[in-house]
GROMACS .gro file of C-alpha atoms in nm:
model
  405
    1UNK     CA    1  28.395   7.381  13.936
    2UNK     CA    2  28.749   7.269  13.956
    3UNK     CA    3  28.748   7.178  14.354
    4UNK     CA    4  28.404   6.931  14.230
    5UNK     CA    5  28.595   6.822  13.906
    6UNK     CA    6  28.922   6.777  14.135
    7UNK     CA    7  28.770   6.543  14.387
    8UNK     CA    8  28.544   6.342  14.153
    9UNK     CA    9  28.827   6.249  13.904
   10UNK     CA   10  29.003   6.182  14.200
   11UNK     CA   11  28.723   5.927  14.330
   12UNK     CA   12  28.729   5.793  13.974
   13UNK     CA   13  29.107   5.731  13.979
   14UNK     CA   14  29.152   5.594  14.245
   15UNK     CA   15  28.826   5.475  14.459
   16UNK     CA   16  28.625   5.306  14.132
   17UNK     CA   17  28.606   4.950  14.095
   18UNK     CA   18  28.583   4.845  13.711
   19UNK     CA   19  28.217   4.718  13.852
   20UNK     CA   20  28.162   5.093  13.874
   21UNK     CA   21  28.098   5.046  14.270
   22UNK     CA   22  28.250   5.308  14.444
   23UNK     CA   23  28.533   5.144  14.741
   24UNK     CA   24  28.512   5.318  15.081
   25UNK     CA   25  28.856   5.490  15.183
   26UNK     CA   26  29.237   5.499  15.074
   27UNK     CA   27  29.462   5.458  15.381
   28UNK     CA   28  29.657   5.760  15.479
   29UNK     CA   29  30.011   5.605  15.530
   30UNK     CA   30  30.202   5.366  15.291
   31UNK     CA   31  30.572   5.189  15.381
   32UNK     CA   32  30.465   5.226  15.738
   33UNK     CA   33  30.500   5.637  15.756
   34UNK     CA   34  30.167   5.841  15.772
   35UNK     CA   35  30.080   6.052  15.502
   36UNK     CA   36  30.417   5.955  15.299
   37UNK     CA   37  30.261   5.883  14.946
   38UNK     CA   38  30.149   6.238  14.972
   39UNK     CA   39  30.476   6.434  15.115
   40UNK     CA   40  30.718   6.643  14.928
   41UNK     CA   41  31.052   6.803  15.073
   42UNK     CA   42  31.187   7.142  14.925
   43UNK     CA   43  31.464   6.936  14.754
   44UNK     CA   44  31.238   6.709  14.622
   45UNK     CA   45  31.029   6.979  14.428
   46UNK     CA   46  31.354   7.148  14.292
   47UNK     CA   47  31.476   6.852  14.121
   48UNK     CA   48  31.180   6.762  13.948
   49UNK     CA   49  31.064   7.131  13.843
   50UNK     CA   50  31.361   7.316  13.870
   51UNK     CA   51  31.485   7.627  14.055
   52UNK     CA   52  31.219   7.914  13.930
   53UNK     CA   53  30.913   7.669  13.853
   54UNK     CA   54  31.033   7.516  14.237
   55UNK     CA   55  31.013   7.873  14.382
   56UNK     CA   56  30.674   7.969  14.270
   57UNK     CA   57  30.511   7.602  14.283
   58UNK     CA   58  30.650   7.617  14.679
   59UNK     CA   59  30.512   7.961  14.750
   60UNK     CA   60  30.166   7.907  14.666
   61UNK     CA   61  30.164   7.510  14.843
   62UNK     CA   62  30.359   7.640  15.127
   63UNK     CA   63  30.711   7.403  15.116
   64UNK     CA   64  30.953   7.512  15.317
   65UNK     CA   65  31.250   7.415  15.449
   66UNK     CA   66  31.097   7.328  15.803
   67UNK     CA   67  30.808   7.130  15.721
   68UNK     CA   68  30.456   7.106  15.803
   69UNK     CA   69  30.428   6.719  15.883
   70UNK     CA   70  30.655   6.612  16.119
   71UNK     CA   71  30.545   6.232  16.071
   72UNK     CA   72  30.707   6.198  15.725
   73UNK     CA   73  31.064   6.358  15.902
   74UNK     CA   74  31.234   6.690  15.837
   75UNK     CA   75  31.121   6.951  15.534
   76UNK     CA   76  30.820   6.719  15.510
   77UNK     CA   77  30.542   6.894  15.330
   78UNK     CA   78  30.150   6.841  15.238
   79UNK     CA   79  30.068   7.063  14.980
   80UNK     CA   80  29.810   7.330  15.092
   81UNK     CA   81  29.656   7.645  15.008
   82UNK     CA   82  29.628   7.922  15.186
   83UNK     CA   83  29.671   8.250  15.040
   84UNK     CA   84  29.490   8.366  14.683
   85UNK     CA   85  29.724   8.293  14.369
   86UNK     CA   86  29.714   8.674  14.310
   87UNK     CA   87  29.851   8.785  14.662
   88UNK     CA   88  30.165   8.509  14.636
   89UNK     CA   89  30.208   8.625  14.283
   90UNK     CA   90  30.257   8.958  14.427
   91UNK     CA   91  30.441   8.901  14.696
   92UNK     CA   92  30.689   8.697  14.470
   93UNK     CA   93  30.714   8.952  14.200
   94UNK     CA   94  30.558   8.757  13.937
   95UNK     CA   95  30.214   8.791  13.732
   96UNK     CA   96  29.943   8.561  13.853
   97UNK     CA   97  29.931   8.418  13.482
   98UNK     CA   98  30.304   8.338  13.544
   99UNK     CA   99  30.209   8.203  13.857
  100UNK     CA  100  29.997   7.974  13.712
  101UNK     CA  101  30.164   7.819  13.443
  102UNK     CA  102  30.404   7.723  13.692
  103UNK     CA  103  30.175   7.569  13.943
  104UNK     CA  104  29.973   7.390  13.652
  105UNK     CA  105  30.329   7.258  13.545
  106UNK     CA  106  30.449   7.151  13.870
  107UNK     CA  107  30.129   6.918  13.940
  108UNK     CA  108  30.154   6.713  13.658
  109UNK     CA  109  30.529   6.689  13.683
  110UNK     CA  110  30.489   6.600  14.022
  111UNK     CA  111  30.169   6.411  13.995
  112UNK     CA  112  30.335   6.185  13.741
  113UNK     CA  113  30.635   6.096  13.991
  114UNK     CA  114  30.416   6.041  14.288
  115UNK     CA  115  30.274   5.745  14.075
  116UNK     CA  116  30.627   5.547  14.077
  117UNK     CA  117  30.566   5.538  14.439
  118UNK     CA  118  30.443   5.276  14.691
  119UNK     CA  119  30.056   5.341  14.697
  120UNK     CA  120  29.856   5.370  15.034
  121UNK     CA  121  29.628   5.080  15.087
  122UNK     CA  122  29.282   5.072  14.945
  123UNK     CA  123  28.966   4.990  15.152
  124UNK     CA  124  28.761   4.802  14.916
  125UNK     CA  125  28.457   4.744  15.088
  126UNK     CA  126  28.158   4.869  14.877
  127UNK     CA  127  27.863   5.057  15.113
  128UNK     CA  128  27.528   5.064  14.951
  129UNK     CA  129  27.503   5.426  15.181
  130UNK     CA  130  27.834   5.562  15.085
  131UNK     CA  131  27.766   5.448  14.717
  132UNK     CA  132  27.397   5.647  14.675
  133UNK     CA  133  27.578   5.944  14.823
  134UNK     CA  134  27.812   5.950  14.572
  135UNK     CA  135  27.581   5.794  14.251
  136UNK     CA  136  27.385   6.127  14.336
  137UNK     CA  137  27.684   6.336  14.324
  138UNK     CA  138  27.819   6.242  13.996
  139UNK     CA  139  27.403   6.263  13.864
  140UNK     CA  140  27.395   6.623  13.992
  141UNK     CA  141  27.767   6.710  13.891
  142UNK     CA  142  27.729   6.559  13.516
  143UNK     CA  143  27.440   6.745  13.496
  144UNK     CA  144  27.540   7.039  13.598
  145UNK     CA  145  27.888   7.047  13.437
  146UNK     CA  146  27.825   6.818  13.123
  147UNK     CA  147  28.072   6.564  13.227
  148UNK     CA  148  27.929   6.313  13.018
  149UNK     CA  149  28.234   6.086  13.186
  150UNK     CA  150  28.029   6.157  13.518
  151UNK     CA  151  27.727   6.060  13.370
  152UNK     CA  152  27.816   5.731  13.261
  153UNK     CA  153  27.990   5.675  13.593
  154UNK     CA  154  27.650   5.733  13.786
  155UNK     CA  155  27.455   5.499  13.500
  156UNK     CA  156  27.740   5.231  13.561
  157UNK     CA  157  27.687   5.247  13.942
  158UNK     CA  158  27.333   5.235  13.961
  159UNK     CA  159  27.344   4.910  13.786
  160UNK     CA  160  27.614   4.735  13.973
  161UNK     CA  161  27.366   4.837  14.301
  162UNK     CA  162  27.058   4.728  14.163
  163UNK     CA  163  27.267   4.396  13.998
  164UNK     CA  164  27.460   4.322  14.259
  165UNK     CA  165  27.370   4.474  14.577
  166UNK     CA  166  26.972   4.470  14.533
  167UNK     CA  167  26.838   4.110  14.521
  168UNK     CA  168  26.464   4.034  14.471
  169UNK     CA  169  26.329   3.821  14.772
  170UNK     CA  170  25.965   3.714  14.754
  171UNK     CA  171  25.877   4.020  14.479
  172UNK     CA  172  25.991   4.269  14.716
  173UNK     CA  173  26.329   4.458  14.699
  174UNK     CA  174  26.586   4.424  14.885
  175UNK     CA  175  26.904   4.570  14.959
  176UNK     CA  176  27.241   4.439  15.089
  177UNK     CA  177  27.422   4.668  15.313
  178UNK     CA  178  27.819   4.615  15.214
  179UNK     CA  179  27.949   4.417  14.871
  180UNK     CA  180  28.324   4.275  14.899
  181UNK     CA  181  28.530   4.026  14.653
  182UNK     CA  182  28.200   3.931  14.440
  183UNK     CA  183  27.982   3.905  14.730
  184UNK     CA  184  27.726   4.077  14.920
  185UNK     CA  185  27.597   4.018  15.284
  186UNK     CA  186  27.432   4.212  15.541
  187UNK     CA  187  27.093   4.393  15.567
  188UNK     CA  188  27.076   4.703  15.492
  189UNK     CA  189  26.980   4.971  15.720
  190UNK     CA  190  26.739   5.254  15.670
  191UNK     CA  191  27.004   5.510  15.551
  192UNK     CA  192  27.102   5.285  15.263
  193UNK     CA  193  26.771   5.255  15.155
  194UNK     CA  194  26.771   5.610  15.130
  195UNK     CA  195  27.071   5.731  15.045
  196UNK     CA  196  27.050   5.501  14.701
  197UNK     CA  197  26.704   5.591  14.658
  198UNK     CA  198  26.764   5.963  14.649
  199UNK     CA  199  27.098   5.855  14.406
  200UNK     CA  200  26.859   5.655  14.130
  201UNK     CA  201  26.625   6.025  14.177
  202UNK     CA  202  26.931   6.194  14.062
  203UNK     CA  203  26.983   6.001  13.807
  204UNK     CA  204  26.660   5.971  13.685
  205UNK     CA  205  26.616   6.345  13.677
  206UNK     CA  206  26.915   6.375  13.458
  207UNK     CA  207  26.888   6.087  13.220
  208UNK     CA  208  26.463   6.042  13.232
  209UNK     CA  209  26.555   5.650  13.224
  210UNK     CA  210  26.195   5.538  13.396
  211UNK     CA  211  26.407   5.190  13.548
  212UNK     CA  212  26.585   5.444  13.797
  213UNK     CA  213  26.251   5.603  13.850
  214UNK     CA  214  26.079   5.271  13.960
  215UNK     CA  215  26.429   5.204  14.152
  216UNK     CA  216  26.396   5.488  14.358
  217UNK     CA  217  26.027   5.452  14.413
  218UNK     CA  218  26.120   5.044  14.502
  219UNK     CA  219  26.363   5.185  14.789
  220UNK     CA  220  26.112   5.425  14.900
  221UNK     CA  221  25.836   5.142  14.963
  222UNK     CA  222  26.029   4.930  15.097
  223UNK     CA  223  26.187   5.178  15.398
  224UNK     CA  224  25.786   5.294  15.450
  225UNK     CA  225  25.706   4.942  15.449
  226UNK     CA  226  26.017   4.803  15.656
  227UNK     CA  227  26.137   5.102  15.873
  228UNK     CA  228  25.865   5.302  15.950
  229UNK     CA  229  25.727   5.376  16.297
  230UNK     CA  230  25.330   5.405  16.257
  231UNK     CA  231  25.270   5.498  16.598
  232UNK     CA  232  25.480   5.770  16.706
  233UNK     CA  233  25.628   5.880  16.358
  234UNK     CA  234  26.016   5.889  16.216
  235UNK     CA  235  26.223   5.553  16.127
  236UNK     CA  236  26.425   5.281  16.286
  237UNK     CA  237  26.755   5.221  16.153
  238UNK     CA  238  26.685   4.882  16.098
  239UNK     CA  239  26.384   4.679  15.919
  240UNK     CA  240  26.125   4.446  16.052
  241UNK     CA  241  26.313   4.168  15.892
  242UNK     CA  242  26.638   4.250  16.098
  243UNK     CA  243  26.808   4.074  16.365
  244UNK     CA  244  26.646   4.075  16.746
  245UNK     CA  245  26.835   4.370  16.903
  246UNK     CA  246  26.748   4.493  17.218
  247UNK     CA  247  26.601   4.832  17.139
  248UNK     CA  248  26.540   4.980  16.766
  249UNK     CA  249  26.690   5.285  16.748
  250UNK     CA  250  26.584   5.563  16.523
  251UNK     CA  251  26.925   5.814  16.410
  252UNK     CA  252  26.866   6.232  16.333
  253UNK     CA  253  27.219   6.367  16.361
  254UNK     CA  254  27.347   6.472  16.014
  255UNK     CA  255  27.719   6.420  16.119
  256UNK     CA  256  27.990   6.277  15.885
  257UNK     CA  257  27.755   6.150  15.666
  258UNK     CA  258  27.377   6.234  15.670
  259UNK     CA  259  27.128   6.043  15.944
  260UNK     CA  260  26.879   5.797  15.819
  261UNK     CA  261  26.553   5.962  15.896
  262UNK     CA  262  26.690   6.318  15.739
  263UNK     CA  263  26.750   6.096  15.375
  264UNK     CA  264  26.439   5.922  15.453
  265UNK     CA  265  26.205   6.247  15.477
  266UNK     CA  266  26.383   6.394  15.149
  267UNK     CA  267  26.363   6.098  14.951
  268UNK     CA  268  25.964   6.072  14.999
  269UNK     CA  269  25.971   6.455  14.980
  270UNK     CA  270  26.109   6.478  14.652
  271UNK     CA  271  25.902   6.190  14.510
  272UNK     CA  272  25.558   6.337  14.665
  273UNK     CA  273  25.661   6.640  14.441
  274UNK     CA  274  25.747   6.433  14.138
  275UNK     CA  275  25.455   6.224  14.126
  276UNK     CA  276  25.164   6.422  14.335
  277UNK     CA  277  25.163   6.187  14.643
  278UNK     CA  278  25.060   6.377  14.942
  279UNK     CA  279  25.090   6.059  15.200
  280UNK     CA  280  25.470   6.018  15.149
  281UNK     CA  281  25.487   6.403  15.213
  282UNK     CA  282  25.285   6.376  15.520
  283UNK     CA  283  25.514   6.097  15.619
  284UNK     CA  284  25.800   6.264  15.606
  285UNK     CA  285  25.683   6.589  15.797
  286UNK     CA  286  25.604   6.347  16.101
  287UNK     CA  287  26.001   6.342  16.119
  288UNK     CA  288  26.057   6.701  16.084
  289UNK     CA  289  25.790   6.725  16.354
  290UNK     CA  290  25.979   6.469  16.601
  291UNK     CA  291  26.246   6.686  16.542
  292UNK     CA  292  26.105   7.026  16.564
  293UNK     CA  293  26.243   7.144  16.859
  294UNK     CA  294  26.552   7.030  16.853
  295UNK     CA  295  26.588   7.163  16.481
  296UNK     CA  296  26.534   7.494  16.674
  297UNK     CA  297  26.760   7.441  16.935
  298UNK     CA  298  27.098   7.257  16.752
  299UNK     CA  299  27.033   7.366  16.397
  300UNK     CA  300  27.409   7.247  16.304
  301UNK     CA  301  27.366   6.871  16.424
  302UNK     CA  302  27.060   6.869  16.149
  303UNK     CA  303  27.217   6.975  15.835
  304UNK     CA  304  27.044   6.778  15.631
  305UNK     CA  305  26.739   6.724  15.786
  306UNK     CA  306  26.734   7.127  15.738
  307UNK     CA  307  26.745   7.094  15.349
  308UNK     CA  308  26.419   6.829  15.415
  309UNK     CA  309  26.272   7.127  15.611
  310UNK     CA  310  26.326   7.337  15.312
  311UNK     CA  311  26.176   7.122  15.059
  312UNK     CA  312  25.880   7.070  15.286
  313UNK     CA  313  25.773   7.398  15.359
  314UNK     CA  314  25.884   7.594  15.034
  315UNK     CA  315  25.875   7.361  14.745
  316UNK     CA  316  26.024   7.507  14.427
  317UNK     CA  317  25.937   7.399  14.073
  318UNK     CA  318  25.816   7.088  13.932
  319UNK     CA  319  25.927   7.073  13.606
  320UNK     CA  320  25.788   6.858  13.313
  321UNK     CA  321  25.946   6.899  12.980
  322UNK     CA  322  25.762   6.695  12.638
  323UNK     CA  323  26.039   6.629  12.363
  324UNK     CA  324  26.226   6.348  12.202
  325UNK     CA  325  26.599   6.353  12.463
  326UNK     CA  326  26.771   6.292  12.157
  327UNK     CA  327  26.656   6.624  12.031
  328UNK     CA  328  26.893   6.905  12.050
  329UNK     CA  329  26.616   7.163  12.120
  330UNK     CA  330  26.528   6.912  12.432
  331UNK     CA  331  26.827   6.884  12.555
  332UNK     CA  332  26.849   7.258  12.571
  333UNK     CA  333  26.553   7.305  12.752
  334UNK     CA  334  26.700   7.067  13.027
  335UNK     CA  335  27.026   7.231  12.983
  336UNK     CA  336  26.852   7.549  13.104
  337UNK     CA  337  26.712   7.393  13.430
  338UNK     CA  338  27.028   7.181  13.512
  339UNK     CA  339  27.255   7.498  13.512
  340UNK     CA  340  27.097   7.701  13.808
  341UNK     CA  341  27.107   7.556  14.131
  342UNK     CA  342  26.746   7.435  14.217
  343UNK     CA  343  26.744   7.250  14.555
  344UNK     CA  344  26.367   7.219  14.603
  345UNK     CA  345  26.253   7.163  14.240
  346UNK     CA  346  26.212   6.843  14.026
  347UNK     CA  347  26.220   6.787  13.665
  348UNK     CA  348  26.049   6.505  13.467
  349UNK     CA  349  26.088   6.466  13.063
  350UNK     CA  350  25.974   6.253  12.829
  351UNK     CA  351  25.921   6.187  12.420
  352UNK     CA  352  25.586   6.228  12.323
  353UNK     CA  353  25.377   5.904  12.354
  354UNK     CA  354  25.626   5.774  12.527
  355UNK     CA  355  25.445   5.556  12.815
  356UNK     CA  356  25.600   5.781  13.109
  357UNK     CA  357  25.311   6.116  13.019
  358UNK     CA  358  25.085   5.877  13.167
  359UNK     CA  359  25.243   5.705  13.434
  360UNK     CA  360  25.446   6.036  13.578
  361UNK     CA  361  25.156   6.271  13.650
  362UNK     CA  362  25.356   6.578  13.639
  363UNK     CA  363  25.375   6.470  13.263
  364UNK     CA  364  25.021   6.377  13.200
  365UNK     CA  365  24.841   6.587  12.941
  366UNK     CA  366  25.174   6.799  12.852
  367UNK     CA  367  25.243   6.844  12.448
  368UNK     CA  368  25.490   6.996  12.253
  369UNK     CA  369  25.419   7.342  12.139
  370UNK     CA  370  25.362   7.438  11.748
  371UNK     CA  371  25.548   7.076  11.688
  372UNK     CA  372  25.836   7.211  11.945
  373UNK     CA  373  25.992   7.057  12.269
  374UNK     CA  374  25.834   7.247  12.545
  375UNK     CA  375  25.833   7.304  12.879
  376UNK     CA  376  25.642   7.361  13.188
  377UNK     CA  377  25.718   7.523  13.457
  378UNK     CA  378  25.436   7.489  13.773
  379UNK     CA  379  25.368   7.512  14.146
  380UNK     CA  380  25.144   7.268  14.332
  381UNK     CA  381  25.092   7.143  13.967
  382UNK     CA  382  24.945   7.487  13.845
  383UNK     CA  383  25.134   7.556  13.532
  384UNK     CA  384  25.247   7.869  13.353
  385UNK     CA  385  25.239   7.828  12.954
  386UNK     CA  386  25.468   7.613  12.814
  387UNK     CA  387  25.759   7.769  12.615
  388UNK     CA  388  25.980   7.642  12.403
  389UNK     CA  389  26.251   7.860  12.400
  390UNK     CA  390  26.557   7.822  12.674
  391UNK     CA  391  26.601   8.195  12.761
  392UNK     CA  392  26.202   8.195  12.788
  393UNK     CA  393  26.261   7.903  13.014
  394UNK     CA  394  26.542   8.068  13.220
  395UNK     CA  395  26.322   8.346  13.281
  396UNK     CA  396  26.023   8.134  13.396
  397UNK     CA  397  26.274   8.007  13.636
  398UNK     CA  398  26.430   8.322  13.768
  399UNK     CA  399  26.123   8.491  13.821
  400UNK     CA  400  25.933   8.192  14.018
  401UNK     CA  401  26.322   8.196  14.251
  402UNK     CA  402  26.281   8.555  14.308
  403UNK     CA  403  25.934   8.509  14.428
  404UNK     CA  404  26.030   8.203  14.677
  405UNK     CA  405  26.348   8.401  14.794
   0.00000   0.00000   0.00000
């Protein structure tokens, strides 16, 4: 929890536009000296913390007198980690609660006088791709961790991309590929399409707001529409619409960031599940079976595409839960799926009457129980009883994971 917390307060700090678009990259050097916004000498740390705090906050980063960055000049540090707080504790006769006070200290002192210093540069190029990546992280995260700070920052940036980034041309969506200094250009490419349709998912599944439903669904049409390959299966890169290039190239390798056709197949995965659609499933196996050998053969080049394996070939739960979101019995109902780790399940919730029981089939026909929020739990759309009680939920849940695993 900390390491996720850590590196998405960090992304809101300091990689957030007030838009709520998420900028690409901070540079690495600043004044002309690699890493030197992020350096710290031995001296350095003993002035600001003092000699005891400066012992203890050094052993655990590892700052020493020689330096580990020889770029920012002598008894340059970067802070790193590399034994457990209760072995350095130990080793420098201290308790690990000592320790910590210490190294919780020494980061905000030092935290607070890195910020007087000349910033790195800021890429601020916004990616549609890069952008769904991260709108899905801070959906799963605030769910998960009840950041409702995280929440809000997924709501915010799945309306800047479908306001600013997602234009309507001739009824059909579209989406621009990069967004700089209030304006957006470029045609988007089959992982951006993806990547932001499995980020409104996310979101959906956390906040039930049907516009990021139909969002999602919009992305998903078009890349079947645009991108597809009807006659030998998988996706091009880049839509019928694009430029003239000389060959259209279809991309597997999950590297740095996830290949097009592996987001493809889990995006129409996950919504075949949601809302019963067997063609978009069948779809996306034809890219798992382009791919079956070689998934075989290189299983780390096709991360990703591995978790679209998964989904495909041992779905977990759908989930449909009836009650008011407002309602505190609701909300811990959904509080009970969002806290386990549930990679091949999907949830869908709704008020009763609301017009989503009858446009979401996994919510069609589903009441509340004895005038309760309740929820069902099913497989292949063959439900259990509903229950209405989160540790009756939890164990629905358990049980059906110990039967996949």
């Amino acid at each position: 929890r900390r390491i996720v917390e850590e590196t998405l307060d960090y992304v809101l700090r300091e990689l957030t536009s007030q838009e709520g678009a998420f900028y690409s990259t901070q540079d690495a050097d600043s004044e002309g000296v690699e890493g030197k916004f992020f350096l710290w000498t031995p001296a350095e740390v003993a002035a600001l913390l003092g000699e005891e705090d400066a012992r203890l906050f050094s052993g655990y980063f590892g700052v020493t007198q020689r330096g580990n960055f020889r770029e920012g000049g002598p008894g340059s540090n970067i802070l790193h980690v590399r034994r457990d707080a209760a072995v350095v504790a130990a080793d420098l006769g201290v308790s690990e609660q000592r320790l910590q006070e210490a190294i919780d200290r020494g980061r905000k002192v030092l935290f607070e006088a890195r910020e007087g210093r000349v910033r790195p540069g800021l890429d601020d190029k916004v990616l549609a791709e890069w952008n769904g990546l991260m709108l899905h992280a801070f959906a799963e995260a605030g769910a998960a961790l009840g950041r409702s700070d995280y929440v809000a920052a997924a709501q915010r940036n799945a309306a800047f991309l479908l306001g600013k980034m997602t234009p309507s041309v001739d009824g059909r969506t579209r989406l621009f590929r990069t967004y700089k200094d209030g304006r957006a250009h470029l045609n988007a490419y089959l992982e951006d399409y993806a990547a932001v349709g499995l980020g409104l998912l996310a979101l959906y599944q956390l906040t039930f707001e049907p516009r990021w439903l139909k969002a999602s669904i919009d992305m998903a049409e078009t890349l079947r529409r645009d991108f597809s390959d009807p006659a030998h299966g998988g996706f091009f890169q880049t839509g019928a619409d694009h430029e003239a290039l000389i060959a259209r190239r279809k991309d597997f390798v999950d590297s740095a960031v996830p290949a097009g056709n592996s987001l493809a197949a889990e995006l129409l995965l996950r919504l075949a599940l949601l809302l019963d659609r067997p063609n978009s499933a069948e779809e996306a196996r034809r890219v798992l079976g382009l791919m079956a050998d070689a998934l075989a053969e290189q299983p780390l080049a096709f991360g990703r595409l591995l978790g679209a394996l998964e989904l495909a070939v041992n779905p977990g739960h759908e989930i449909a839960v009836i009650g008011d979101p407002a309602d505190a019995a609701t909300a811990a109902l959904l509080a009970e799926v969002h806290r386990r780790f549930l990679p091949t399940s999907v949830v869908a919730a709704a008020a009763p009457g609301d017009p989503a029981t009858g446009e979401i089939p996994l919510l069609a026909g589903r009441e509340l129980r004895d005038g309760r929020p309740a929820a069902y739990v099913c497989r292949n759309y063959a439900c259990r009883l509903p229950v209405t009680d989160p540790a009756a939920l939890g164990a629905q849940l358990d049980s059906g994971l110990k039967i996949a695993d």
